[in-house]
Amino acid sequence: MSKPHKQIHLAAHFPGVNNTTVWSDPAAGSHIDFSSFAHFARTAERAKFDFLFLAEGLRLREQGGKIYDLDVVGRPDTFTVLAALAAVTDRLGLTGTINSTFNEPYEVARQFASLDHLSAGRSAWNVVTSWDAFTGENFRRGGFLPQHERYSRAEEFLATANELFDSWHGDEIVADPVTGTFLRDATAGAFVHQGQHFDIHGQFDVPRSPQGRPVIFQAGDSEEGREFAASGADAIFSRYATLAEGRSFYQDVKGRLAKYGRRRDQLLILPAATFVLGDTDAEAEELAREVRRQQVSGATALKHLEFVWNRDLSAYDPDGPLPDLDPDTGGDHIARGRAQVRMYRDPLATAREWRELAAANGWSIRDLVINTGNRQTFVGAPATVARTLDEFVQTDACDGFILVPHITPGGLDPFADKVVPLLQEKGVFRADYEGTTLRDHLGLAHPDHAREERVAS
Amino acid sequence: MPTTPPPPAHPGELHLAVALDGTGWHPASWREPVSRPQDLFTARYWADLVTEAEHGLLDLVTFEDGLGQQSSRFGEPDGRTDQVRGRLDAVLIASRVAPLTQHIGLVPTVVATHTEPFHISKAIATLDHVSGGRAGLRVQITPRPHEAAHFGRRTFPPITLESLRSPAGQERISELFDEAADHTEVVRRLWDSWEDDAEIRDVATGRFIDRGKLHYIDFEGRFFSVKGPSITPRPPQGQPIVSALAHQTVPYRLVARQADIGYVTPRDAADARAIVTEIRAEQRAAGRADQPLHVFGDLVVLLDDDPDRATARKERLDTLDGAEYTSDARIFTGTAAQLADLLEELATGGLTGFRLRPAVLGHDLPRITRDLVPELQRRGRFRRSYEGGTLRGHLGLARPANRYATAATV
């Protein structure tokens, strides 16, 4: 008997501050108005996606001491948008990134538990950590953390939040008007947590929510990040959207689960993926090239080069050759508030490599950035894209995808209309929701049942 | 310079708000057959209440909140199991009902003592975006030691209502209110940190924003500093409505310095006049004499067709709870017409509106919307339809200019 088809998980990311949205496209709408989020969420729900995902930003990015102005700038508050989206959708999961550095566990736990109640069991938390003093300037606690404390704070933050979620068991509210008993037990919500980062106690004030705990997502690719995800996350956002890298990451992370007493299906691996669709593969390729040109203007190309060179390059011609001078390695000072800077750990080597690439291919600065930057993950006719997505999932490069369209809010519509039906025909994607909560969609056990299973085994 | 309340769109009209808390303000309200205590933690429950308030054309609803379980004692948990305990985050409730309503103002409670003004600013700005200009906040402080222990960053000494009245207690309260004033100042500056037309999408130059129209707020205060700008563009109302409940001079000062609406608790018209006079004086002292500031009277209400029935209902609820219900606000029992008389009388003290606290939401909220509102309309004291599209519009408040834009052009 052949192995049954793995089911693909699909989610949609409404991009906030980013360098992929083609805001200059006449079809691009507001990235702030609620109508944009409502449109996007309804499309995702119409396509039976597992969830919608919103990221977070806590300080506007700067380059050369000035607010970066070339990409989409500005976004609404994650919790507030997700709560409002719960009113215009019925089944779609609602996932938000919330930082563990600039928040307190009591407040975040009551927000996620509230969102879970208000969405009837559809909330999810992407736990991230940030440590820079630049972002900390917006917060009363400052919030600078040495890098080695990032995960220890994040881990303790999540553990503490879980203690708060678990401080109500779900049967405390009696609300019997005849006997006058509202609570079965005066200690509902009692908790004590003493640790390196948090020393708190008292009574949590939100009763147990429909999912027990929100679904926990995690992003991050370091050794600590992978371990953190394996130990407690329900899903991990990966950045490996090629087959070989994806399979390697998948094997590595899934292999870490056993030592935490978890099964391989208790952690889903979902890479972020962009896409460009055309009527034919050739048309899609052509369109993808156009999109890349729109995403990387001459000014954007120079700014991107500055991440490596760590110098003001505004005097250079983006259509000319790469700078002869070497990067300034005296600390990150040109670009702040963005992750890309940290990706180039050896700027001198990167600069050398890029110069060689440009010389070999006859590339200008802009050509180089276009050709080395993040490219669209899936480009082709709907049938091609459907086949490729399925291949990734069936061969264990991932369990599904977080799709990021380059047009907001309408960029998801063609995927919903053209690709999803093909996946449904193949029998690898649901034709309708089978459950009501996000845990149902993701095939995750309710935490109470998961706990019982662990105790029993 | 004279301080005056905001000119109403229609002279003589009063503003009306309803304060939503659990199943109502009487601690035994959850035991009434009309109450739905099992539904308290569902979206449908809150949507039904806010929709009812909107049918009554009310200016706004407030949502109570706190950073700990409710208690019948002021400064510590009470260990009781016979009253409603537990609640959902007020900002998220307000946001959840926003798409289901069209006109009514949505004003969640925000505790300034333990929260980050950066987070609060973007949350309320976003509530304004998702509601199309109907957001506000009610700023509140907490001196409670057990709530501070939920955060673990500060330790507060034990507190009682008596100890609060001592000089040391007053000093602590003043400090918490000063911190709340700074918190609100930061929230307001962040709302202005983007000029309205900062997003330019200039395809020719590739610039999405004109960064000259984004501003660092560079707030440096006694309690914290915040750099800015906000990550969320300026909300539709420019400045959502800031409100606060106040019972004495220190909080009156917060109202005078930072609020668009102060909720106060007068016993009678003379008391109302004295409170309003004090707030107006503080307003002048704060240099805000020319800024419109509403002062609303807070009242707990039990409404019935027959005044004796309202009184009997309160007695029955008191018996169920095992104690006579008292409140910081005056408790009114009677008919809608009697309440309209009282509101008109209190308004002579200079109040521009009222925030009513229904003793039993399932009973008293519909009495407000279906009996009191028509009664006030008959008297020419309440709107017959929503006119303005925003909460500021309902309150007769103009959309404020951006402080940074003004500074740049002067």
PDB file of N, CA, C and O in Angstrom, chain B residues 275-301:
ATOM      1  N   ILE B 275     -16.795  70.607  41.943  1.00  0.00           N
ATOM      2  CA  ILE B 275     -15.803  69.765  41.235  1.00  0.00           C
ATOM      3  C   ILE B 275     -15.427  70.409  39.905  1.00  0.00           C
ATOM      4  O   ILE B 275     -14.242  70.519  39.562  1.00  0.00           O
ATOM      5  N   VAL B 276     -16.434  70.837  39.165  1.00  0.00           N
ATOM      6  CA  VAL B 276     -16.162  71.427  37.849  1.00  0.00           C
ATOM      7  C   VAL B 276     -15.312  72.685  38.017  1.00  0.00           C
ATOM      8  O   VAL B 276     -14.359  72.919  37.258  1.00  0.00           O
ATOM      9  N   THR B 277     -15.624  73.491  39.038  1.00  0.00           N
ATOM     10  CA  THR B 277     -14.848  74.714  39.279  1.00  0.00           C
ATOM     11  C   THR B 277     -13.385  74.370  39.541  1.00  0.00           C
ATOM     12  O   THR B 277     -12.476  75.014  39.011  1.00  0.00           O
ATOM     13  N   GLU B 278     -13.188  73.332  40.356  1.00  0.00           N
ATOM     14  CA  GLU B 278     -11.808  72.950  40.666  1.00  0.00           C
ATOM     15  C   GLU B 278     -11.072  72.458  39.420  1.00  0.00           C
ATOM     16  O   GLU B 278      -9.923  72.827  39.167  1.00  0.00           O
ATOM     17  N   ILE B 279     -11.761  71.645  38.623  1.00  0.00           N
ATOM     18  CA  ILE B 279     -11.115  71.125  37.402  1.00  0.00           C
ATOM     19  C   ILE B 279     -10.803  72.266  36.437  1.00  0.00           C
ATOM     20  O   ILE B 279      -9.720  72.315  35.845  1.00  0.00           O
ATOM     21  N   ARG B 280     -11.729  73.215  36.309  1.00  0.00           N
ATOM     22  CA  ARG B 280     -11.478  74.343  35.384  1.00  0.00           C
ATOM     23  C   ARG B 280     -10.282  75.172  35.863  1.00  0.00           C
ATOM     24  O   ARG B 280      -9.503  75.662  35.045  1.00  0.00           O
ATOM     25  N   ALA B 281     -10.156  75.314  37.189  1.00  0.00           N
ATOM     26  CA  ALA B 281      -9.018  76.077  37.721  1.00  0.00           C
ATOM     27  C   ALA B 281      -7.706  75.342  37.426  1.00  0.00           C
ATOM     28  O   ALA B 281      -6.710  75.946  37.012  1.00  0.00           O
ATOM     29  N   GLU B 282      -7.735  74.018  37.612  1.00  0.00           N
ATOM     30  CA  GLU B 282      -6.541  73.221  37.301  1.00  0.00           C
ATOM     31  C   GLU B 282      -6.215  73.305  35.807  1.00  0.00           C
ATOM     32  O   GLU B 282      -5.053  73.302  35.418  1.00  0.00           O
ATOM     33  N   GLN B 283      -7.275  73.355  35.019  1.00  0.00           N
ATOM     34  CA  GLN B 283      -7.090  73.447  33.564  1.00  0.00           C
ATOM     35  C   GLN B 283      -6.377  74.752  33.204  1.00  0.00           C
ATOM     36  O   GLN B 283      -5.451  74.765  32.388  1.00  0.00           O
ATOM     37  N   ARG B 284      -6.812  75.838  33.843  1.00  0.00           N
ATOM     38  CA  ARG B 284      -6.135  77.127  33.607  1.00  0.00           C
ATOM     39  C   ARG B 284      -4.690  77.060  34.064  1.00  0.00           C
ATOM     40  O   ARG B 284      -3.783  77.497  33.362  1.00  0.00           O
ATOM     41  N   ALA B 285      -4.481  76.451  35.235  1.00  0.00           N
ATOM     42  CA  ALA B 285      -3.128  76.371  35.791  1.00  0.00           C
ATOM     43  C   ALA B 285      -2.217  75.550  34.879  1.00  0.00           C
ATOM     44  O   ALA B 285      -1.018  75.795  34.798  1.00  0.00           O
ATOM     45  N   ALA B 286      -2.819  74.576  34.187  1.00  0.00           N
ATOM     46  CA  ALA B 286      -2.032  73.718  33.297  1.00  0.00           C
ATOM     47  C   ALA B 286      -1.846  74.358  31.925  1.00  0.00           C
ATOM     48  O   ALA B 286      -1.236  73.763  31.041  1.00  0.00           O
ATOM     49  N   GLY B 287      -2.391  75.551  31.735  1.00  0.00           N
ATOM     50  CA  GLY B 287      -2.241  76.224  30.439  1.00  0.00           C
ATOM     51  C   GLY B 287      -3.112  75.627  29.351  1.00  0.00           C
ATOM     52  O   GLY B 287      -2.835  75.784  28.169  1.00  0.00           O
ATOM     53  N   ARG B 288      -4.180  74.932  29.762  1.00  0.00           N
ATOM     54  CA  ARG B 288      -5.067  74.322  28.756  1.00  0.00           C
ATOM     55  C   ARG B 288      -6.435  74.978  28.749  1.00  0.00           C
ATOM     56  O   ARG B 288      -7.430  74.348  28.371  1.00  0.00           O
ATOM     57  N   ALA B 289      -6.509  76.229  29.164  1.00  0.00           N
ATOM     58  CA  ALA B 289      -7.808  76.892  29.288  1.00  0.00           C
ATOM     59  C   ALA B 289      -8.579  76.903  27.974  1.00  0.00           C
ATOM     60  O   ALA B 289      -9.808  76.825  27.960  1.00  0.00           O
ATOM     61  N   ASP B 290      -7.860  76.963  26.878  1.00  0.00           N
ATOM     62  CA  ASP B 290      -8.538  77.069  25.588  1.00  0.00           C
ATOM     63  C   ASP B 290      -8.882  75.707  24.992  1.00  0.00           C
ATOM     64  O   ASP B 290      -9.451  75.630  23.909  1.00  0.00           O
ATOM     65  N   GLN B 291      -8.507  74.640  25.679  1.00  0.00           N
ATOM     66  CA  GLN B 291      -8.781  73.308  25.137  1.00  0.00           C
ATOM     67  C   GLN B 291     -10.112  72.805  25.668  1.00  0.00           C
ATOM     68  O   GLN B 291     -10.350  72.855  26.861  1.00  0.00           O
ATOM     69  N   PRO B 292     -10.938  72.288  24.787  1.00  0.00           N
ATOM     70  CA  PRO B 292     -12.218  71.752  25.261  1.00  0.00           C
ATOM     71  C   PRO B 292     -12.016  70.529  26.153  1.00  0.00           C
ATOM     72  O   PRO B 292     -11.211  69.665  25.840  1.00  0.00           O
ATOM     73  N   LEU B 293     -12.696  70.511  27.272  1.00  0.00           N
ATOM     74  CA  LEU B 293     -12.596  69.402  28.220  1.00  0.00           C
ATOM     75  C   LEU B 293     -13.978  69.091  28.766  1.00  0.00           C
ATOM     76  O   LEU B 293     -14.619  69.949  29.384  1.00  0.00           O
ATOM     77  N   HIS B 294     -14.434  67.882  28.516  1.00  0.00           N
ATOM     78  CA  HIS B 294     -15.728  67.453  29.045  1.00  0.00           C
ATOM     79  C   HIS B 294     -15.586  66.980  30.481  1.00  0.00           C
ATOM     80  O   HIS B 294     -14.606  66.305  30.816  1.00  0.00           O
ATOM     81  N   VAL B 295     -16.572  67.312  31.306  1.00  0.00           N
ATOM     82  CA  VAL B 295     -16.652  66.710  32.632  1.00  0.00           C
ATOM     83  C   VAL B 295     -17.983  65.970  32.711  1.00  0.00           C
ATOM     84  O   VAL B 295     -19.054  66.575  32.581  1.00  0.00           O
ATOM     85  N   PHE B 296     -17.887  64.636  32.828  1.00  0.00           N
ATOM     86  CA  PHE B 296     -19.073  63.781  32.895  1.00  0.00           C
ATOM     87  C   PHE B 296     -19.291  63.334  34.339  1.00  0.00           C
ATOM     88  O   PHE B 296     -18.323  63.007  35.033  1.00  0.00           O
ATOM     89  N   GLY B 297     -20.531  63.276  34.740  1.00  0.00           N
ATOM     90  CA  GLY B 297     -20.855  62.721  36.056  1.00  0.00           C
ATOM     91  C   GLY B 297     -21.058  61.220  35.949  1.00  0.00           C
ATOM     92  O   GLY B 297     -21.708  60.733  35.026  1.00  0.00           O
ATOM     93  N   ASP B 298     -20.495  60.487  36.906  1.00  0.00           N
ATOM     94  CA  ASP B 298     -20.678  59.034  36.965  1.00  0.00           C
ATOM     95  C   ASP B 298     -21.797  58.703  37.948  1.00  0.00           C
ATOM     96  O   ASP B 298     -21.823  59.228  39.060  1.00  0.00           O
ATOM     97  N   LEU B 299     -22.693  57.810  37.540  1.00  0.00           N
ATOM     98  CA  LEU B 299     -23.767  57.358  38.428  1.00  0.00           C
ATOM     99  C   LEU B 299     -23.984  55.868  38.229  1.00  0.00           C
ATOM    100  O   LEU B 299     -23.960  55.379  37.091  1.00  0.00           O
ATOM    101  N   VAL B 300     -24.181  55.158  39.337  1.00  0.00           N
ATOM    102  CA  VAL B 300     -24.643  53.766  39.234  1.00  0.00           C
ATOM    103  C   VAL B 300     -26.160  53.827  39.122  1.00  0.00           C
ATOM    104  O   VAL B 300     -26.805  54.580  39.861  1.00  0.00           O
ATOM    105  N   VAL B 301     -26.743  53.076  38.186  1.00  0.00           N
ATOM    106  CA  VAL B 301     -28.190  53.198  38.003  1.00  0.00           C
ATOM    107  C   VAL B 301     -28.915  51.854  38.056  1.00  0.00           C
ATOM    108  O   VAL B 301     -28.445  50.846  37.539  1.00  0.00           O
TER     109      VAL B 301
END
